[in-house]
Amino acid sequence: MTEPLILPASEQLELISLAKRLLGDQLRSITPLLEDTDVLEIMINGHNNIFVEKNGRIEKSNLVLPEGSLIAAIKLIAKQNRKEVRENGRISEHLILDAELPGLRIAAALPPISYFGPVMAIRKHGRHVRTLDDYVNDGSFNPSYEDTGEILTARPADHLVSQGGIHLKNSLEWMRDTHQNIVISGATSSGKTTFLNAYLQGLSPYERILTIEDTKELQIKVPNWVALVSNQALGVDTHLLLRLCLRMRPDRIVVGEVRGAEACDLMDALSTGHSGGAVSLHAENAHSALSRLENMMRKSPDMRNTPIEVIREQIAQTINFVVHASRRGGKRAPEEVIEILGCEHGKYITKTLFKKQRIST
């Protein structure tokens, strides 16, 4: 994640004051957040659904914007940046905003791209240059830290996972809770989305989740969730939405389905501070899912001449597990789970943790 520009406290407050004047009445309700020097990021998921990152933690704000003021603010910010946005616009430039105001970096999206309504993320420039003494004084160098709600459990033994049942459930929950990156593969109608929904149900309420889908299907029970929907007719594809995600302070990024060169952008996102991601793709089995990922990455102009060994190394360093779903036995459910342990001499090193066996009758 890009570090905020560091400014002296007095200069930051002066710029914030100018930004407030430029915004006029539209965001007056969140003035206390703009003025609070401990708040680094303001995440507006709706006029009455606002979160902030304060002193390194995300917390819900009790402030509320008047209905209609968020879209008005987005339009005003666009105008200040010599851009134009429109509700239900016909091209991507009218639906996604990347802009700046004095002391602020702003990313926003409008319906139908933002499924639940207009959303905005405001990142403030840092208030001062930190010193090593600051790390000592605020406890950042302490050998332990206060529990913030993350669920850290011991990894279930592999020999138990192979037995399935509650042991497989425990293993999947461990993957989710320890921010492992997973690929969910399978054929059409194999239950990929149904399983992904189930997998995401136990997410920590302290996390900010951004999802990207072609059609809105996921149902995630966390308060800080932004659902983005691609729209090819409007020129808004997964590649564009991944770039938007990175500007909206995600803890996790979930992609309903990856099909092409955007796989390269996703791999970069998952390997640069946004672990715990999940993505689904079409494949015949867990191992062929890795080959499919390779082929999609090769579609990116930046990767066309990259040796396959290098691509496989990147995949092995980024993706931790593959869960393959199928319809065998009359049930749509995971059939195979493999762990990617690494890559040597251009070949993946994997371990099968779970695999259903056919029983002859």
Coordinates of C-alpha atoms in Angstrom, one line a residue:
M1 CA 0.0 0.0 0.0
T2 CA 1.3 3.5 -0.9
E3 CA 2.5 5.4 2.2
P4 CA 0.8 8.8 2.8
L5 CA 2.7 11.9 2.0
I6 CA 4.2 13.3 5.2
L7 CA 3.5 17.0 5.9
P8 CA 4.1 19.2 9.0
A9 CA 1.1 19.4 11.2
S10 CA 0.5 23.1 10.6
E11 CA 0.6 22.7 6.9
Q12 CA -1.7 19.7 7.0
L13 CA -4.3 21.6 9.0
E14 CA -4.1 24.5 6.6
L15 CA -4.7 22.2 3.6
I16 CA -7.6 20.5 5.4
S17 CA -9.2 23.9 6.0
L18 CA -8.9 24.7 2.3
A19 CA -10.4 21.3 1.3
K20 CA -13.3 22.0 3.7
R21 CA -14.0 25.3 2.0
L22 CA -13.9 23.7 -1.4
L23 CA -16.4 21.1 -0.4
G24 CA -18.7 23.6 1.1
D25 CA -21.7 22.1 2.9
Q26 CA -21.6 18.7 1.2
L27 CA -19.3 17.0 3.8
R28 CA -19.8 19.4 6.7
S29 CA -21.0 16.5 8.9
I30 CA -17.7 14.8 8.8
T31 CA -15.6 17.9 9.5
P32 CA -14.6 16.5 12.9
L33 CA -13.0 13.5 11.1
L34 CA -11.2 15.7 8.6
E35 CA -9.8 17.8 11.5
D36 CA -8.8 14.9 13.7
T37 CA -5.1 14.5 13.2
D38 CA -5.3 10.9 14.4
V39 CA -7.6 9.9 11.6
L40 CA -5.6 8.7 8.5
E41 CA -8.5 7.4 6.3
I42 CA -12.2 8.0 6.1
M43 CA -14.2 5.3 4.4
I44 CA -17.8 6.3 3.4
N45 CA -19.7 3.2 2.4
G46 CA -23.0 5.2 2.5
H47 CA -24.4 8.3 4.0
N48 CA -25.0 6.5 7.3
N49 CA -22.2 3.9 7.1
I50 CA -18.9 5.6 7.8
F51 CA -15.6 4.0 9.1
V52 CA -12.3 5.6 9.9
E53 CA -8.8 4.3 10.3
K54 CA -7.6 5.9 13.6
N55 CA -4.3 5.2 15.3
G56 CA -3.9 2.1 13.2
R57 CA -7.4 0.6 13.7
I58 CA -10.6 0.7 11.8
E59 CA -13.6 1.8 13.7
K60 CA -17.2 2.7 13.0
S61 CA -18.0 6.4 13.2
N62 CA -21.4 7.6 14.6
L63 CA -21.4 10.6 12.2
V64 CA -24.0 10.6 9.4
L65 CA -24.2 12.6 6.2
P66 CA -27.4 14.0 4.9
E67 CA -29.0 11.8 2.2
G68 CA -27.8 13.0 -1.2
S69 CA -24.8 14.9 0.1
L70 CA -22.4 12.1 -0.8
I71 CA -23.2 12.1 -4.5
A72 CA -23.1 15.9 -4.5
A73 CA -19.7 15.8 -2.8
I74 CA -18.4 13.4 -5.4
K75 CA -19.6 15.6 -8.2
L76 CA -18.0 18.6 -6.6
I77 CA -14.7 16.9 -6.1
A78 CA -14.7 15.8 -9.7
K79 CA -15.4 19.3 -10.9
Q80 CA -12.5 20.6 -8.7
N81 CA -10.3 18.1 -10.6
R82 CA -11.7 19.0 -14.0
K83 CA -13.5 15.7 -14.3
E84 CA -17.1 14.7 -14.6
V85 CA -19.1 12.0 -12.9
R86 CA -22.7 11.0 -13.4
E87 CA -25.1 8.6 -11.7
N88 CA -25.8 5.7 -14.0
G89 CA -23.3 7.1 -16.5
R90 CA -22.6 5.5 -19.8
I91 CA -18.8 5.3 -19.6
S92 CA -16.3 4.2 -16.9
E93 CA -14.9 7.8 -16.5
H94 CA -18.4 8.9 -15.3
L95 CA -18.6 6.2 -12.6
I96 CA -15.1 6.0 -11.0
L97 CA -13.3 9.0 -9.6
D98 CA -9.6 9.2 -8.7
A99 CA -9.0 12.7 -7.5
E100 CA -7.2 15.0 -5.1
L101 CA -8.0 18.0 -2.9
P102 CA -5.5 19.9 -0.8
G103 CA -4.1 17.4 1.7
L104 CA -6.4 14.6 0.6
R105 CA -6.4 11.7 -1.9
I106 CA -9.9 10.6 -2.9
A107 CA -11.3 7.5 -4.6
A108 CA -15.0 7.1 -5.3
A109 CA -17.5 5.0 -7.3
L110 CA -21.1 5.4 -8.3
P111 CA -23.9 3.0 -9.1
P112 CA -24.2 0.6 -10.9
I113 CA -20.5 -0.1 -10.3
S114 CA -20.9 0.4 -6.6
Y115 CA -23.8 -2.0 -5.8
F116 CA -25.0 -0.5 -2.6
G117 CA -24.8 3.2 -3.7
P118 CA -22.1 5.8 -3.9
V119 CA -18.9 5.1 -1.9
M120 CA -15.8 7.2 -1.2
A121 CA -12.5 6.7 0.5
I122 CA -10.6 9.8 1.7
R123 CA -6.9 9.4 2.6
K124 CA -5.2 12.2 4.5
H125 CA -1.6 13.1 4.2
G126 CA 0.4 12.1 7.3
R127 CA 0.6 14.7 10.0
H128 CA 4.3 14.6 10.8
V129 CA 7.6 12.7 10.1
R130 CA 7.8 9.8 12.4
T131 CA 11.0 9.1 14.3
L132 CA 12.2 5.9 16.0
D133 CA 11.4 7.5 19.3
D134 CA 7.8 7.8 18.1
Y135 CA 7.7 4.0 17.6
V136 CA 9.0 3.5 21.2
N137 CA 6.6 6.0 22.7
D138 CA 3.4 4.8 21.1
G139 CA 4.2 1.1 21.9
S140 CA 4.9 0.0 18.3
F141 CA 8.2 -1.6 19.3
N142 CA 6.6 -3.6 22.1
P143 CA 7.1 -7.4 21.8
S144 CA 3.4 -8.1 22.1
Y145 CA 0.2 -6.4 20.9
E146 CA -3.4 -6.0 22.1
D147 CA -5.9 -8.4 20.6
T148 CA -8.0 -6.5 18.0
G149 CA -10.4 -9.3 17.3
E150 CA -8.4 -11.4 14.9
I151 CA -9.0 -15.1 15.3
L152 CA -5.7 -17.0 15.4
T153 CA -6.0 -20.7 15.8
A154 CA -3.5 -23.5 15.5
R155 CA -3.4 -25.1 12.1
P156 CA -5.2 -28.5 12.0
A157 CA -3.0 -31.5 11.4
D158 CA -2.8 -32.5 7.7
H159 CA -3.6 -36.2 8.5
L160 CA -6.9 -35.1 10.1
V161 CA -7.8 -32.8 7.2
S162 CA -7.6 -35.7 4.8
Q163 CA -10.5 -37.3 6.8
G164 CA -12.8 -34.4 5.8
G165 CA -15.8 -33.5 7.9
I166 CA -15.2 -31.2 10.9
H167 CA -11.4 -31.4 10.3
L168 CA -11.8 -30.0 6.8
K169 CA -14.0 -27.3 8.1
N170 CA -11.4 -26.4 10.8
S171 CA -8.7 -26.3 8.1
L172 CA -10.7 -23.9 5.9
E173 CA -11.5 -21.7 8.8
W174 CA -7.8 -21.6 9.7
M175 CA -7.0 -20.5 6.1
R176 CA -9.6 -17.7 6.3
D177 CA -8.6 -16.5 9.8
T178 CA -4.9 -16.5 9.1
H179 CA -5.2 -14.6 5.8
Q180 CA -4.1 -17.3 3.4
N181 CA -4.7 -16.6 -0.3
I182 CA -6.9 -19.2 -1.9
V183 CA -8.1 -20.1 -5.4
I184 CA -11.5 -21.8 -5.7
S185 CA -11.7 -23.7 -9.0
G186 CA -14.4 -25.9 -10.6
A187 CA -16.5 -26.3 -13.7
T188 CA -19.7 -24.4 -14.4
S189 CA -22.4 -25.1 -11.8
S190 CA -19.9 -26.9 -9.5
G191 CA -20.8 -24.7 -6.5
K192 CA -17.8 -22.3 -6.6
T193 CA -19.8 -19.2 -5.6
T194 CA -21.9 -21.1 -3.0
F195 CA -18.7 -22.3 -1.4
L196 CA -17.0 -18.9 -1.5
N197 CA -20.0 -17.4 0.2
A198 CA -19.8 -20.0 3.0
Y199 CA -16.0 -19.5 3.3
L200 CA -16.5 -15.8 3.8
Q201 CA -19.2 -16.0 6.5
G202 CA -16.8 -16.0 9.4
L203 CA -14.8 -12.9 8.5
S204 CA -13.7 -10.6 11.3
P205 CA -16.1 -7.6 11.7
Y206 CA -13.0 -5.5 12.1
E207 CA -11.9 -6.0 8.5
R208 CA -12.7 -3.9 5.4
I209 CA -13.7 -6.2 2.6
L210 CA -13.9 -5.2 -1.1
T211 CA -15.5 -7.6 -3.6
I212 CA -15.5 -7.6 -7.4
E213 CA -18.2 -9.6 -9.3
D214 CA -19.7 -9.7 -12.7
T215 CA -23.1 -10.2 -11.1
K216 CA -23.8 -9.4 -7.5
E217 CA -24.1 -12.8 -5.8
L218 CA -21.9 -12.7 -2.6
Q219 CA -23.5 -12.0 0.7
I220 CA -20.9 -11.1 3.3
K221 CA -21.9 -10.4 6.9
V222 CA -19.4 -7.7 7.8
P223 CA -20.3 -4.0 8.4
N224 CA -17.4 -2.6 6.4
W225 CA -18.0 -4.1 3.0
V226 CA -17.9 -2.4 -0.5
A227 CA -19.4 -4.5 -3.3
L228 CA -18.2 -3.5 -6.8
V229 CA -19.8 -4.9 -10.0
S230 CA -18.1 -4.9 -13.4
N231 CA -19.9 -3.8 -16.5
Q232 CA -18.4 -4.5 -19.9
A233 CA -20.9 -2.4 -21.7
L234 CA -19.7 0.7 -19.7
G235 CA -16.1 -0.2 -20.1
V236 CA -15.7 -1.1 -16.4
D237 CA -13.8 -4.4 -16.2
T238 CA -12.2 -6.3 -13.3
H239 CA -8.8 -4.8 -14.2
L240 CA -10.2 -1.3 -13.6
L241 CA -12.0 -2.3 -10.4
L242 CA -8.9 -3.9 -9.0
R243 CA -7.1 -0.6 -9.4
L244 CA -10.0 1.2 -7.7
C245 CA -9.8 -1.4 -4.8
L246 CA -6.2 -0.6 -4.0
R247 CA -7.2 3.1 -3.6
M248 CA -10.0 2.3 -1.1
R249 CA -8.0 0.8 1.7
P250 CA -8.9 -2.9 1.6
D251 CA -8.0 -5.5 4.2
R252 CA -9.1 -8.3 1.8
I253 CA -10.0 -8.4 -1.9
V254 CA -12.4 -11.0 -3.2
V255 CA -12.9 -11.6 -6.9
G256 CA -15.9 -13.6 -7.9
E257 CA -14.3 -14.9 -11.0
V258 CA -11.1 -14.1 -12.9
R259 CA -10.9 -14.8 -16.6
G260 CA -8.1 -13.0 -18.3
A261 CA -5.2 -10.6 -18.0
E262 CA -6.6 -9.1 -14.8
A263 CA -5.1 -12.2 -13.1
C264 CA -1.8 -10.4 -13.2
D265 CA -3.2 -7.3 -11.3
L266 CA -4.8 -9.6 -8.8
M267 CA -1.5 -11.5 -8.1
D268 CA 0.2 -8.2 -7.6
A269 CA -2.5 -7.0 -5.1
L270 CA -2.4 -10.3 -3.1
S271 CA 1.4 -10.2 -2.9
T272 CA 1.7 -6.6 -1.8
G273 CA 0.0 -6.3 1.6
H274 CA -3.5 -7.5 0.8
S275 CA -3.3 -11.2 1.9
G276 CA -6.4 -13.2 2.7
G277 CA -7.8 -12.8 -0.8
A278 CA -10.0 -15.3 -2.5
V279 CA -10.7 -15.8 -6.2
S280 CA -12.6 -18.3 -8.3
L281 CA -11.9 -19.6 -11.8
H282 CA -12.9 -22.4 -14.1
A283 CA -10.7 -25.5 -14.1
E284 CA -10.9 -29.2 -14.4
N285 CA -9.0 -30.0 -11.1
A286 CA -7.0 -28.2 -8.5
H287 CA -3.6 -28.6 -10.3
S288 CA -5.1 -27.4 -13.6
A289 CA -6.3 -24.3 -11.8
L290 CA -2.6 -23.3 -11.5
S291 CA -2.1 -23.8 -15.3
R292 CA -5.2 -21.7 -16.0
L293 CA -3.8 -18.9 -13.8
E294 CA -0.6 -19.0 -15.7
N295 CA -2.4 -18.7 -19.0
M296 CA -4.4 -15.8 -17.8
M297 CA -1.3 -14.0 -16.5
R298 CA 0.4 -14.5 -19.9
K299 CA -2.5 -12.5 -21.5
S300 CA -1.1 -9.4 -19.8
P301 CA 1.1 -7.4 -22.2
D302 CA 3.6 -7.1 -19.3
M303 CA 3.9 -10.8 -18.9
R304 CA 3.9 -12.2 -22.5
N305 CA 7.6 -12.5 -22.7
T306 CA 8.1 -13.6 -19.1
P307 CA 9.5 -17.1 -18.7
I308 CA 7.0 -19.6 -17.4
E309 CA 9.3 -20.4 -14.6
V310 CA 9.1 -16.8 -13.3
I311 CA 5.3 -16.8 -13.6
R312 CA 5.1 -20.1 -11.7
E313 CA 7.4 -18.7 -9.0
Q314 CA 5.1 -15.7 -8.5
I315 CA 2.1 -17.9 -8.3
A316 CA 3.7 -20.2 -5.8
Q317 CA 4.8 -17.3 -3.6
T318 CA 1.3 -15.7 -3.7
I319 CA -1.3 -18.5 -3.7
N320 CA -1.3 -20.7 -0.6
F321 CA -4.2 -23.1 -1.3
V322 CA -6.5 -24.3 -4.1
V323 CA -10.0 -25.6 -3.3
H324 CA -11.5 -27.5 -6.2
A325 CA -15.3 -27.9 -6.2
S326 CA -17.4 -30.4 -8.2
R327 CA -20.8 -32.0 -8.5
R328 CA -19.7 -35.6 -7.8
G329 CA -22.0 -37.7 -5.7
G330 CA -24.9 -35.5 -6.3
K331 CA -23.5 -32.7 -4.1
R332 CA -21.9 -29.4 -5.1
A333 CA -19.0 -29.2 -2.7
P334 CA -15.2 -29.2 -2.4
E335 CA -13.7 -32.3 -3.9
E336 CA -10.0 -31.6 -3.5
V337 CA -7.8 -29.2 -1.5
I338 CA -4.1 -28.7 -2.3
E339 CA -1.4 -26.6 -0.7
I340 CA 1.2 -24.9 -2.8
L341 CA 4.5 -25.3 -0.9
G342 CA 6.8 -23.6 -3.4
C343 CA 8.3 -23.9 -6.9
E344 CA 11.6 -25.6 -7.8
H345 CA 13.2 -25.8 -11.3
G346 CA 10.0 -24.4 -12.8
K347 CA 7.7 -27.0 -11.2
Y348 CA 5.2 -26.6 -8.4
I349 CA 5.7 -28.3 -5.1
T350 CA 2.2 -29.2 -3.8
K351 CA 0.6 -31.3 -1.1
T352 CA -2.8 -32.8 -1.3
L353 CA -4.7 -32.2 1.9
F354 CA -8.0 -33.6 1.0
K355 CA -9.4 -35.5 -2.0
K356 CA -12.7 -37.3 -2.3
Q357 CA -12.5 -41.0 -3.4
R358 CA -15.1 -42.8 -5.5
I359 CA -16.6 -45.7 -3.8
S360 CA -17.7 -48.6 -6.0
T361 CA -21.1 -50.1 -5.2

